[in-house]
XYZ file of C-alpha atoms in Angstrom:
509
model
C 72.061 105.967 -53.288
C 73.919 108.561 -54.730
C 74.408 110.646 -57.307
C 77.895 111.690 -58.268
C 78.700 115.031 -60.827
C 82.172 115.188 -61.896
C 83.500 118.744 -62.852
C 86.762 120.526 -64.083
C 86.081 123.426 -62.856
C 84.036 124.539 -59.557
C 83.030 126.847 -61.631
C 81.893 126.126 -64.641
C 78.389 124.913 -63.709
C 75.205 126.357 -62.107
C 72.938 123.522 -59.917
C 69.320 124.592 -59.693
C 66.433 122.490 -57.848
C 63.430 122.985 -60.470
C 60.877 120.824 -59.234
C 59.075 119.164 -56.139
C 60.402 116.872 -53.121
C 60.497 113.911 -53.681
C 58.099 110.918 -52.142
C 60.431 110.604 -48.825
C 58.477 114.423 -47.981
C 62.595 115.489 -46.260
C 63.023 119.251 -46.642
C 66.320 120.652 -47.432
C 67.467 123.279 -49.068
C 68.290 123.632 -52.323
C 72.415 122.609 -51.704
C 74.086 125.089 -54.533
C 72.745 128.258 -56.315
C 75.294 129.591 -58.358
C 78.917 129.715 -58.089
C 79.040 130.751 -54.385
C 81.504 127.399 -53.745
C 81.617 123.701 -53.407
C 78.627 121.987 -51.480
C 79.060 121.088 -48.351
C 78.624 117.098 -48.991
C 82.082 116.533 -50.439
C 83.551 112.677 -51.180
C 86.706 111.873 -52.417
C 87.377 115.638 -53.681
C 83.877 115.664 -55.400
C 80.460 117.257 -54.902
C 78.285 115.054 -54.328
C 74.098 115.188 -54.232
C 72.070 113.280 -52.047
C 69.044 113.190 -54.888
C 68.261 109.252 -54.257
C 67.278 110.107 -50.052
C 65.749 113.039 -50.933
C 64.504 114.288 -54.058
C 63.898 112.592 -57.241
C 66.678 112.782 -60.268
C 64.394 115.447 -62.320
C 63.941 118.030 -60.017
C 67.132 119.023 -59.981
C 69.455 120.816 -63.637
C 72.428 121.292 -64.788
C 72.907 124.596 -66.046
C 76.290 125.633 -67.568
C 78.214 129.151 -65.987
C 80.478 129.695 -68.936
C 80.095 129.059 -72.659
C 81.047 125.277 -73.613
C 82.393 125.251 -69.677
C 85.308 126.533 -70.768
C 88.661 127.489 -68.433
C 87.844 131.653 -68.522
C 85.299 132.008 -71.246
C 82.595 133.903 -71.269
C 79.991 133.316 -68.240
C 76.496 133.279 -68.972
C 74.859 135.223 -65.917
C 71.597 136.978 -65.323
C 73.202 140.290 -67.029
C 71.333 143.665 -66.044
C 68.997 142.999 -64.099
C 66.194 146.380 -64.401
C 65.229 148.085 -61.788
C 67.304 146.537 -58.890
C 68.937 149.300 -56.943
C 70.959 147.179 -54.198
C 71.672 143.950 -53.952
C 70.561 142.046 -50.999
C 67.039 144.600 -50.638
C 65.196 144.588 -47.136
C 61.424 144.615 -47.139
C 59.851 147.197 -46.014
C 56.083 147.224 -44.231
C 54.765 150.472 -45.021
C 51.617 150.261 -43.708
C 50.080 153.809 -44.926
C 51.296 153.640 -48.161
C 49.427 152.230 -51.987
C 51.480 151.199 -54.166
C 50.554 150.109 -58.374
C 52.019 148.731 -60.713
C 52.108 148.808 -64.615
C 48.814 148.933 -67.045
C 47.401 145.526 -68.337
C 45.456 146.111 -72.184
C 43.779 143.076 -73.020
C 43.400 144.147 -76.080
C 46.574 145.217 -76.752
C 48.439 142.434 -75.046
C 50.144 144.439 -72.628
C 50.620 142.883 -69.142
C 52.730 144.810 -66.546
C 51.117 144.031 -63.771
C 53.842 142.556 -61.933
C 56.863 145.895 -63.097
C 56.950 148.218 -60.296
C 59.543 150.884 -61.805
C 61.344 153.333 -59.543
C 61.532 155.699 -61.669
C 58.209 156.616 -61.950
C 56.247 158.301 -58.500
C 54.382 154.730 -58.176
C 53.401 155.272 -54.259
C 50.863 157.267 -51.897
C 51.010 157.600 -48.831
C 48.608 158.620 -45.770
C 49.161 159.747 -42.522
C 50.777 157.415 -40.938
C 49.322 159.277 -37.569
C 45.807 157.779 -38.829
C 47.243 154.125 -38.439
C 47.391 151.259 -41.227
C 45.258 151.022 -44.549
C 42.666 148.480 -43.594
C 40.601 148.271 -46.803
C 39.887 150.012 -50.101
C 37.027 150.013 -51.829
C 36.475 151.841 -55.671
C 34.460 154.244 -56.283
C 33.566 155.643 -59.612
C 36.524 157.485 -60.463
C 37.835 157.733 -56.294
C 39.175 155.223 -54.313
C 38.525 155.210 -50.403
C 40.380 154.469 -48.450
C 39.642 153.084 -44.830
C 42.394 153.656 -42.001
C 42.247 152.303 -38.809
C 41.257 156.157 -37.435
C 40.612 157.623 -41.052
C 38.839 157.876 -44.027
C 39.761 159.203 -46.852
C 39.500 159.445 -50.559
C 42.038 159.462 -53.232
C 41.515 160.643 -57.010
C 41.957 158.463 -60.019
C 43.448 159.620 -62.986
C 42.689 163.184 -61.860
C 44.678 165.851 -59.429
C 42.892 168.169 -57.309
C 44.837 171.894 -57.610
C 44.589 174.088 -54.395
C 44.816 178.269 -54.921
C 46.391 180.651 -52.237
C 43.005 181.287 -50.820
C 41.836 178.064 -49.723
C 39.621 176.923 -52.932
C 40.827 174.242 -54.911
C 39.755 172.634 -58.822
C 39.815 169.141 -59.650
C 41.570 168.558 -63.701
C 42.595 165.486 -65.083
C 46.077 164.219 -64.855
C 48.331 161.607 -65.598
C 48.859 160.748 -61.765
C 47.172 157.057 -61.828
C 45.958 158.162 -58.004
C 45.611 161.476 -57.111
C 46.166 163.385 -53.970
C 44.520 162.229 -50.976
C 41.127 163.687 -49.225
C 39.935 163.021 -45.703
C 35.989 162.876 -45.513
C 35.153 165.314 -42.284
C 35.090 163.259 -38.433
C 38.015 161.233 -36.180
C 36.338 157.895 -38.162
C 37.915 155.105 -38.725
C 37.307 151.108 -39.516
C 39.888 150.366 -36.703
C 40.674 146.631 -37.624
C 37.969 145.036 -38.630
C 37.744 145.827 -42.379
C 35.036 142.481 -42.406
C 32.486 144.838 -41.232
C 31.809 146.774 -44.563
C 29.305 146.504 -46.863
C 28.090 148.337 -49.489
C 24.995 149.295 -51.469
C 23.823 152.170 -53.461
C 25.948 155.018 -52.855
C 26.211 153.743 -48.637
C 28.498 152.302 -47.044
C 28.616 150.384 -43.883
C 31.583 149.889 -41.175
C 32.312 149.601 -37.482
C 35.016 151.819 -36.096
C 35.896 149.463 -32.931
C 37.801 152.495 -31.471
C 34.959 155.249 -31.458
C 32.539 152.001 -29.860
C 30.449 153.303 -33.249
C 28.549 151.803 -36.523
C 29.061 154.078 -39.338
C 27.833 155.169 -42.859
C 29.428 156.708 -45.411
C 26.889 158.370 -48.303
C 27.706 161.450 -50.051
C 26.404 163.654 -46.893
C 29.553 162.222 -45.081
C 30.203 159.632 -41.992
C 27.191 159.423 -40.240
C 26.902 157.063 -36.795
C 23.557 154.748 -37.049
C 24.646 153.718 -33.561
C 23.342 156.693 -32.142
C 19.580 155.684 -33.982
C 18.664 154.433 -30.053
C 21.502 151.993 -29.090
C 24.511 154.016 -28.929
C 24.819 152.441 -25.731
C 24.306 149.066 -26.806
C 27.289 149.233 -28.886
C 29.167 151.163 -26.939
C 29.245 147.900 -24.001
C 29.415 145.378 -26.756
C 32.126 147.205 -29.288
C 33.696 148.147 -26.156
C 33.902 144.368 -24.658
C 35.260 143.216 -28.071
C 38.795 141.422 -28.278
C 39.264 141.290 -24.416
C 39.128 137.074 -24.483
C 40.297 135.986 -27.098
C 39.833 137.680 -30.645
C 36.837 138.934 -31.901
C 35.406 140.265 -35.471
C 32.141 142.621 -36.406
C 30.871 140.531 -39.631
C 29.128 143.042 -41.553
C 26.787 142.416 -45.265
C 23.697 144.010 -47.166
C 20.480 142.096 -47.091
C 19.174 142.695 -50.905
C 15.877 141.052 -50.011
C 15.131 142.558 -46.853
C 17.125 146.087 -48.071
C 19.177 146.107 -44.926
C 22.908 146.413 -42.945
C 23.150 143.111 -41.150
C 26.214 143.571 -38.289
C 26.812 140.020 -36.561
C 28.835 141.347 -33.414
C 31.500 137.546 -32.914
C 33.815 136.720 -29.344
C 35.859 133.869 -30.610
C 36.810 130.919 -28.349
C 40.311 130.869 -27.625
C 41.192 126.566 -28.361
C 43.353 127.312 -31.186
C 42.618 123.106 -31.755
C 39.194 124.147 -32.984
C 38.221 126.679 -35.885
C 37.107 129.550 -34.535
C 33.230 129.540 -33.623
C 31.623 132.228 -31.609
C 31.058 131.321 -27.732
C 29.595 134.663 -27.583
C 27.495 137.016 -30.307
C 24.607 139.787 -31.493
C 23.327 139.737 -34.671
C 21.295 143.031 -36.012
C 19.987 144.899 -38.834
C 20.002 148.202 -39.689
C 16.881 149.585 -41.776
C 17.253 152.503 -43.878
C 13.466 153.273 -44.397
C 13.210 153.422 -39.903
C 16.127 154.760 -40.120
C 16.687 151.745 -37.279
C 17.974 148.977 -36.232
C 14.644 146.578 -36.125
C 16.044 143.547 -35.469
C 18.279 140.569 -32.865
C 19.121 137.485 -34.830
C 19.681 133.770 -33.546
C 22.433 133.008 -35.665
C 26.433 133.553 -35.779
C 27.580 133.417 -39.381
C 30.758 133.130 -40.466
C 30.489 134.776 -43.417
C 27.116 136.632 -45.355
C 26.489 137.735 -48.769
C 23.543 138.905 -51.067
C 23.525 136.908 -54.762
C 20.513 137.677 -57.050
C 17.718 137.949 -55.219
C 18.872 136.030 -51.808
C 20.509 136.540 -48.709
C 22.839 134.015 -47.744
C 24.914 133.540 -44.371
C 27.238 130.564 -43.611
C 28.215 128.941 -40.642
C 30.907 126.378 -39.194
C 28.499 122.459 -38.767
C 31.597 120.591 -37.233
C 34.514 123.340 -35.204
C 36.446 120.058 -34.998
C 37.095 119.987 -38.748
C 35.793 122.974 -39.868
C 32.684 121.887 -42.190
C 30.869 125.013 -43.302
C 27.063 124.775 -43.799
C 24.990 127.954 -46.716
C 21.859 128.556 -45.621
C 19.587 130.639 -47.628
C 17.252 132.718 -45.354
C 14.101 133.730 -46.386
C 12.773 130.345 -48.559
C 9.052 130.155 -48.158
C 9.541 126.594 -47.754
C 11.430 126.695 -44.684
C 9.945 127.400 -41.582
C 10.415 130.791 -39.412
C 12.577 131.755 -37.009
C 14.789 128.774 -38.232
C 18.605 129.922 -38.390
C 21.249 127.152 -39.390
C 18.648 124.393 -38.187
C 18.078 125.924 -35.202
C 14.497 126.839 -33.689
C 14.416 129.674 -31.511
C 11.154 131.587 -32.082
C 10.822 135.305 -32.524
C 10.099 137.585 -29.581
C 9.327 141.867 -29.318
C 9.712 143.769 -26.240
C 7.614 146.677 -26.046
C 7.037 149.656 -23.491
C 4.136 151.172 -22.381
C 4.340 154.547 -21.640
C 1.227 156.633 -21.947
C 0.547 159.494 -19.631
C 4.390 159.306 -18.666
C 4.188 161.393 -15.156
C 0.964 160.198 -13.539
C 0.866 156.336 -11.809
C -0.742 153.733 -13.747
C -2.884 150.596 -13.633
C -2.224 148.832 -16.223
C -5.297 146.066 -16.201
C -5.248 143.888 -19.601
C -2.777 143.700 -22.024
C -4.098 143.203 -26.215
C -2.482 142.590 -29.737
C -3.981 142.656 -32.914
C -2.022 139.872 -35.305
C -2.454 136.057 -36.018
C -2.712 133.524 -33.164
C 0.305 132.013 -31.837
C 1.772 134.892 -29.423
C 2.498 134.638 -26.211
C 3.065 137.213 -23.144
C 6.242 135.985 -21.567
C 6.737 138.692 -19.021
C 5.040 142.096 -18.166
C 6.739 144.470 -15.152
C 6.439 147.652 -14.054
C 9.140 150.119 -13.386
C 10.960 150.448 -10.627
C 9.221 151.581 -7.308
C 12.506 152.059 -5.020
C 14.818 150.178 -3.225
C 14.972 149.561 0.219
C 16.785 148.020 2.951
C 15.323 144.678 4.820
C 16.507 142.579 7.316
C 19.203 142.793 9.913
C 22.250 143.255 6.776
C 20.730 145.895 5.553
C 20.325 144.193 1.643
C 18.678 146.014 -0.678
C 15.617 144.670 -1.699
C 13.780 146.695 -5.467
C 10.132 146.505 -5.495
C 8.082 145.653 -8.565
C 5.116 144.369 -10.136
C 5.384 142.087 -12.515
C 2.990 139.228 -13.847
C 3.646 136.039 -15.105
C 3.112 133.904 -18.932
C -0.059 134.636 -20.084
C 0.277 131.665 -22.839
C -2.063 131.775 -26.632
C -2.992 127.820 -25.714
C -4.659 128.433 -22.645
C -7.342 130.190 -23.909
C -10.518 129.203 -21.780
C -10.777 127.810 -18.554
C -8.074 125.509 -17.356
C -6.740 122.993 -13.883
C -3.744 122.095 -11.998
C -3.349 118.075 -11.774
C -1.022 116.606 -8.964
C 2.061 117.144 -10.901
C 1.105 121.130 -11.368
C 0.734 120.430 -14.739
C -1.369 122.618 -17.024
C -4.909 121.136 -18.034
C -6.551 122.850 -20.190
C -10.413 122.119 -20.559
C -9.761 120.358 -24.017
C -7.663 117.955 -21.818
C -9.697 117.205 -18.978
C -11.326 113.538 -20.037
C -7.907 111.815 -20.888
C -6.077 113.258 -17.737
C -9.099 113.045 -15.008
C -11.608 110.350 -16.891
C -14.026 113.276 -16.626
C -15.040 116.391 -18.124
C -15.648 118.124 -14.704
C -12.741 117.178 -12.306
C -13.253 118.475 -8.550
C -9.981 120.643 -9.166
C -10.321 124.660 -9.128
C -10.378 126.099 -12.009
C -8.376 129.103 -13.668
C -8.956 131.207 -16.607
C -6.014 132.797 -18.235
C -5.012 133.301 -21.404
C -5.900 135.278 -24.702
C -10.125 136.108 -25.757
C -10.097 136.583 -29.790
C -12.815 138.806 -31.174
C -11.860 139.092 -34.629
C -8.108 139.458 -35.022
C -7.577 140.911 -31.656
C -6.421 139.507 -28.520
C -7.313 140.364 -24.829
C -6.280 139.145 -21.544
C -6.706 140.394 -18.094
C -4.038 140.892 -16.060
C -3.579 139.255 -13.060
C -0.568 140.325 -10.607
C 1.836 137.938 -8.306
C 3.861 141.000 -6.802
C 5.564 139.920 -2.974
C 4.241 142.342 -0.736
C 6.269 145.591 -1.182
C 5.927 147.966 2.703
C 2.553 149.408 3.134
C 1.126 147.393 1.257
C -2.150 145.908 2.298
C -3.330 143.763 -0.611
C -1.496 142.717 -2.962
C -0.589 139.853 -5.471
C -3.639 137.744 -6.620
C -5.818 139.863 -4.636
C -5.464 142.394 -6.590
C -6.065 142.951 -10.771
C -3.692 144.505 -12.812
C 0.358 146.057 -12.989
C 0.826 149.578 -11.087
C 3.662 152.081 -12.710
C 5.030 155.014 -14.125
C 5.042 152.524 -17.162
C 5.443 148.732 -18.129
C 7.645 146.793 -20.012
C 6.660 143.888 -21.333
C 8.221 140.442 -24.026
C 5.458 138.960 -26.544
C 7.229 135.889 -28.023
C 5.613 132.978 -30.964
C 4.931 129.982 -29.064
C 6.578 126.607 -28.611
C 2.810 124.851 -30.242
C 0.154 127.085 -32.513
C 1.824 126.436 -36.441
C 5.064 125.934 -35.794
C 6.712 127.854 -38.311
C 4.523 129.137 -40.015
C 3.754 133.117 -40.840
C 2.775 135.118 -37.369
C 2.024 138.847 -37.820
C 1.632 141.342 -34.953
C 0.937 144.559 -35.413
C -0.536 146.742 -32.160
C 0.062 145.748 -28.142
C -1.948 147.886 -26.333
C -3.242 148.133 -23.025
C -6.325 149.592 -20.615
C -4.847 151.333 -17.484
C -6.619 153.908 -14.818
C -4.801 156.505 -13.116
C -3.559 155.818 -9.598
C -2.461 157.957 -6.055
C 0.626 155.535 -6.338
C -1.213 153.209 -3.734
């Protein structure tokens, strides 16, 4: 069923769509908007609007275009259109330009936020050679402008006057945005405004174009990724976005007073919500000017509220369901992020007397019970060609895992499982099984834990005694990893104060 509109003069009314579409959910354009001709659907000489099949009657309104609908009577059109310089203006994307509207004053009731007067100078352009403007940050009476390849600041309600000698002074002005003053250094925020975080007068962000993590403060721009992590960020930021899309999510952790950055590479499946296929989440601590921790979670966003730090992660990648997680909750297990418990680990380097070859005989740590040594390995002593195919072989001395919960004597059962002394009776039915006894783990004296180092390396060229026949690890330095174990007070507090080793110097053999 349709609706027929009978008119005497085709230019005496305006047909407008005012409401939403009907229940049939059929998308159609507005049939007639003003006096641009007769609608397309014409039956019997009359314009016909098929409202029943597409829209409800209440979705349409008819307005007279001339007073009383009389022929050649005064037309009631839009009248004068303010600030319109073209009948059909074309939009232009000015990626390097700022624009501002009229003022808003709630006290006096003035609201000109939708007024953009072309009679006034309401735009301010940055150098287009530095790329698009990615982020703005208002700080006191300055506006910090983050472009892809440059960081600048624009004066607000003031301007700078420069003398012929090159000096300048700031003066009050009725300009909303004054002169744009660049910070020293060819740094920008690339296309990762999500990496921005602020605390006090410190502003943190990433610059993928320069493979750097940056801090903007009163002294200017500093490259904080150069504090022991230059190679890491060079590789990780350079590889970001190589496959699919990636982002650098940043936030200020108000609880630990750290800048947290998560470098994430997303999968390229458009049918699921973005979920990081690989990631690195790290924190930068101002008190030590270094990157102190790496975390085993990839947040969608992070933020601080009050005295707490929160992160949000996708729980279901199919429907995009999110989970909000409050960090540092004393009622939750430690090292547990978004219901995933990964434990904590510390990688260390022991390099006393770096020009001398040494034998590291023991390993010890000071702290709580519940730590185990995952690995201990010397530096590479060289590469040799072996076999008929000239295969390259590197030689290192190394130690296997030293478990904190195998303290004291233990044996291996017939399946190769480790059975501690306390489990002899349950496993073998006797406290004295006829099996070889071994000893491993840390001996505790007060809160200091010590273990001897048993070598299990393969023989190197020229070696006569090797592996378990010798004690200790030979090398100029050793690299080790110590981590929380999976059985001792799971989720509890485990402190680690120091790691050391007793060593002797040798002649390299």
